[in-house]
Amino acid sequence: MRAVVQRVSEAQVSIGGTAVGAIGRGLLILLGVGHGDTEAEAERLWSKISRLRVFEDADGKTNLALSDVGGSVLVVSQFTLFANCKKGNRPSFTEAGAPDEANRLYTWFVERARRDAARVETGRFGADMQVNLVNDGPFTLWLDTDAL
């Protein structure tokens, strides 16, 4: 499982010009599910993300986690995080999880996040989405459960 995590002051995901999810201060998580991923990877990834100290304290140091600042979460499915660009110029997505299983694990991850975060918004799995954000910092992290 892979995630691009961005600290944002605001973020929104729209489908066909209509906002379906929006947050203020918090984390935008672009989430990709790969072949062989399970709830164990989803749990490990959420556990890491939820405890990341990426928000600034009163001294300007990144010492605070999502719960410390009452931050929100926007989770957007992103199978392209599993793109393989080794051969040619057209990415291959064969390493991404099968759609039914990826959707199940995406939903599982979102529900798991809802147990901890004050507010969790989502995009729509498999939809053509437009994501707007104000990256605070900018602060962006790449996480892969194979490396956690």
Coordinates of C-alpha atoms in Angstrom, one line a residue:
M1 CA 0.0 0.0 0.0
R2 CA 1.3 3.4 -0.8
A3 CA 0.3 6.9 0.1
V4 CA 1.3 10.5 -0.7
V5 CA 0.5 12.5 2.4
Q6 CA 0.3 16.3 2.2
R7 CA -0.1 18.7 5.1
V8 CA -2.8 21.1 3.9
S9 CA -4.5 24.2 5.1
E10 CA -7.4 23.2 2.9
A11 CA -8.2 20.5 0.3
Q12 CA -11.2 19.6 -1.9
V13 CA -12.1 16.8 -4.3
S14 CA -14.7 17.3 -7.0
I15 CA -16.4 15.1 -9.5
G16 CA -18.0 16.7 -12.5
G17 CA -17.6 20.1 -11.0
T18 CA -19.4 19.2 -7.7
A19 CA -17.4 19.0 -4.5
V20 CA -17.8 15.6 -2.9
G21 CA -15.3 16.1 0.0
A22 CA -13.5 19.0 1.5
I23 CA -11.4 19.7 4.6
G24 CA -9.6 22.6 6.3
R25 CA -6.4 22.1 8.2
G26 CA -5.2 18.5 8.1
L27 CA -3.9 15.8 5.7
L28 CA -4.7 15.0 2.1
I29 CA -3.9 11.3 1.6
L30 CA -3.6 10.0 -1.9
L31 CA -4.0 6.2 -1.4
G32 CA -2.9 3.4 -3.7
V33 CA -3.6 -0.3 -3.1
G34 CA -1.2 -2.9 -4.6
H35 CA -1.5 -6.6 -5.3
G36 CA -1.3 -8.6 -2.1
D37 CA -2.2 -5.7 0.2
T38 CA -4.4 -6.7 3.2
E39 CA -5.9 -5.1 6.2
A40 CA -2.6 -5.5 7.9
E41 CA -0.9 -3.1 5.5
A42 CA -3.8 -0.7 5.7
E43 CA -3.6 -0.7 9.5
R44 CA 0.2 -0.2 9.5
L45 CA -0.1 2.7 7.1
W46 CA -2.9 4.4 8.9
S47 CA -1.2 3.9 12.3
K48 CA 2.0 5.6 10.9
I49 CA 0.1 8.4 9.2
S50 CA -2.0 9.2 12.2
R51 CA 1.0 9.5 14.5
L52 CA 3.2 11.5 12.1
R53 CA 4.4 14.6 13.8
V54 CA 4.1 17.0 10.8
F55 CA 2.3 19.9 12.4
E56 CA 4.1 22.8 14.0
D57 CA 4.0 23.5 17.7
A58 CA 4.2 26.9 19.4
D59 CA 8.0 27.0 18.7
G60 CA 7.5 26.3 15.0
K61 CA 8.9 22.7 15.2
T62 CA 7.0 19.8 13.7
N63 CA 6.2 18.1 16.9
L64 CA 2.4 17.7 16.7
A65 CA 0.3 14.9 15.2
L66 CA -3.1 15.0 13.5
S67 CA -5.0 14.4 16.8
D68 CA -2.9 17.1 18.6
V69 CA -4.2 19.8 16.2
G70 CA -7.8 18.4 15.7
G71 CA -7.0 18.1 12.0
S72 CA -9.2 16.6 9.3
V73 CA -8.4 14.0 6.6
L74 CA -9.3 13.8 2.9
V75 CA -8.6 10.3 1.4
V76 CA -8.5 10.0 -2.4
S77 CA -7.9 6.7 -4.2
Q78 CA -4.9 6.9 -6.5
F79 CA -4.1 3.6 -8.3
T80 CA -1.5 5.5 -10.3
L81 CA 0.9 5.4 -7.3
F82 CA 1.6 1.9 -8.5
A83 CA 2.6 3.0 -12.0
N84 CA 5.6 1.2 -13.5
C85 CA 7.5 3.4 -16.0
K86 CA 10.5 1.2 -16.6
K87 CA 9.6 0.2 -20.2
G88 CA 8.7 2.8 -22.7
N89 CA 6.8 6.0 -22.1
R90 CA 3.4 4.7 -21.2
P91 CA 3.0 3.7 -17.5
S92 CA 1.9 0.2 -16.7
F93 CA -0.5 -0.3 -13.8
T94 CA -0.3 -4.0 -13.5
E95 CA 1.1 -3.7 -10.0
A96 CA -2.0 -1.9 -8.8
G97 CA -4.6 -4.0 -6.9
A98 CA -7.6 -5.5 -8.7
P99 CA -10.4 -2.9 -8.6
D100 CA -12.8 -4.9 -6.3
E101 CA -10.1 -5.7 -3.7
A102 CA -8.6 -2.2 -4.0
N103 CA -12.0 -0.6 -3.3
R104 CA -12.6 -2.9 -0.4
L105 CA -9.2 -2.0 1.2
Y106 CA -9.7 1.7 0.4
T107 CA -13.0 1.6 2.2
W108 CA -11.4 -0.3 5.1
F109 CA -8.7 2.3 5.4
V110 CA -11.2 5.2 5.4
E111 CA -13.3 3.5 8.1
R112 CA -10.2 2.9 10.2
A113 CA -9.2 6.5 9.9
R114 CA -12.7 7.5 11.0
R115 CA -12.1 5.8 14.4
D116 CA -9.2 8.3 15.1
A117 CA -9.7 11.5 13.1
A118 CA -12.2 14.2 14.0
R119 CA -13.3 14.4 10.4
V120 CA -12.6 12.2 7.4
E121 CA -13.8 13.1 3.9
T122 CA -13.3 11.0 0.7
G123 CA -13.4 11.1 -3.0
R124 CA -15.2 8.3 -4.9
F125 CA -13.2 5.2 -5.8
G126 CA -12.7 4.8 -9.5
A127 CA -14.2 8.2 -10.4
D128 CA -12.5 10.9 -12.5
M129 CA -11.8 13.4 -9.8
Q130 CA -10.3 16.8 -9.6
V131 CA -8.3 17.6 -6.4
N132 CA -7.6 21.1 -5.2
L133 CA -5.3 21.8 -2.3
V134 CA -3.2 24.4 -0.5
N135 CA -0.1 22.4 0.5
D136 CA 1.0 23.9 3.8
G137 CA 4.7 24.2 3.9
P138 CA 4.8 22.6 1.4
F139 CA 5.0 19.4 3.3
T140 CA 4.6 16.2 1.3
L141 CA 5.6 12.6 2.3
W142 CA 5.7 9.4 0.3
L143 CA 5.0 6.2 2.3
D144 CA 5.1 2.6 1.2
T145 CA 4.2 -0.2 3.5
D146 CA 7.1 -2.3 2.1
A147 CA 9.4 0.3 3.7
L148 CA 7.6 0.9 7.0

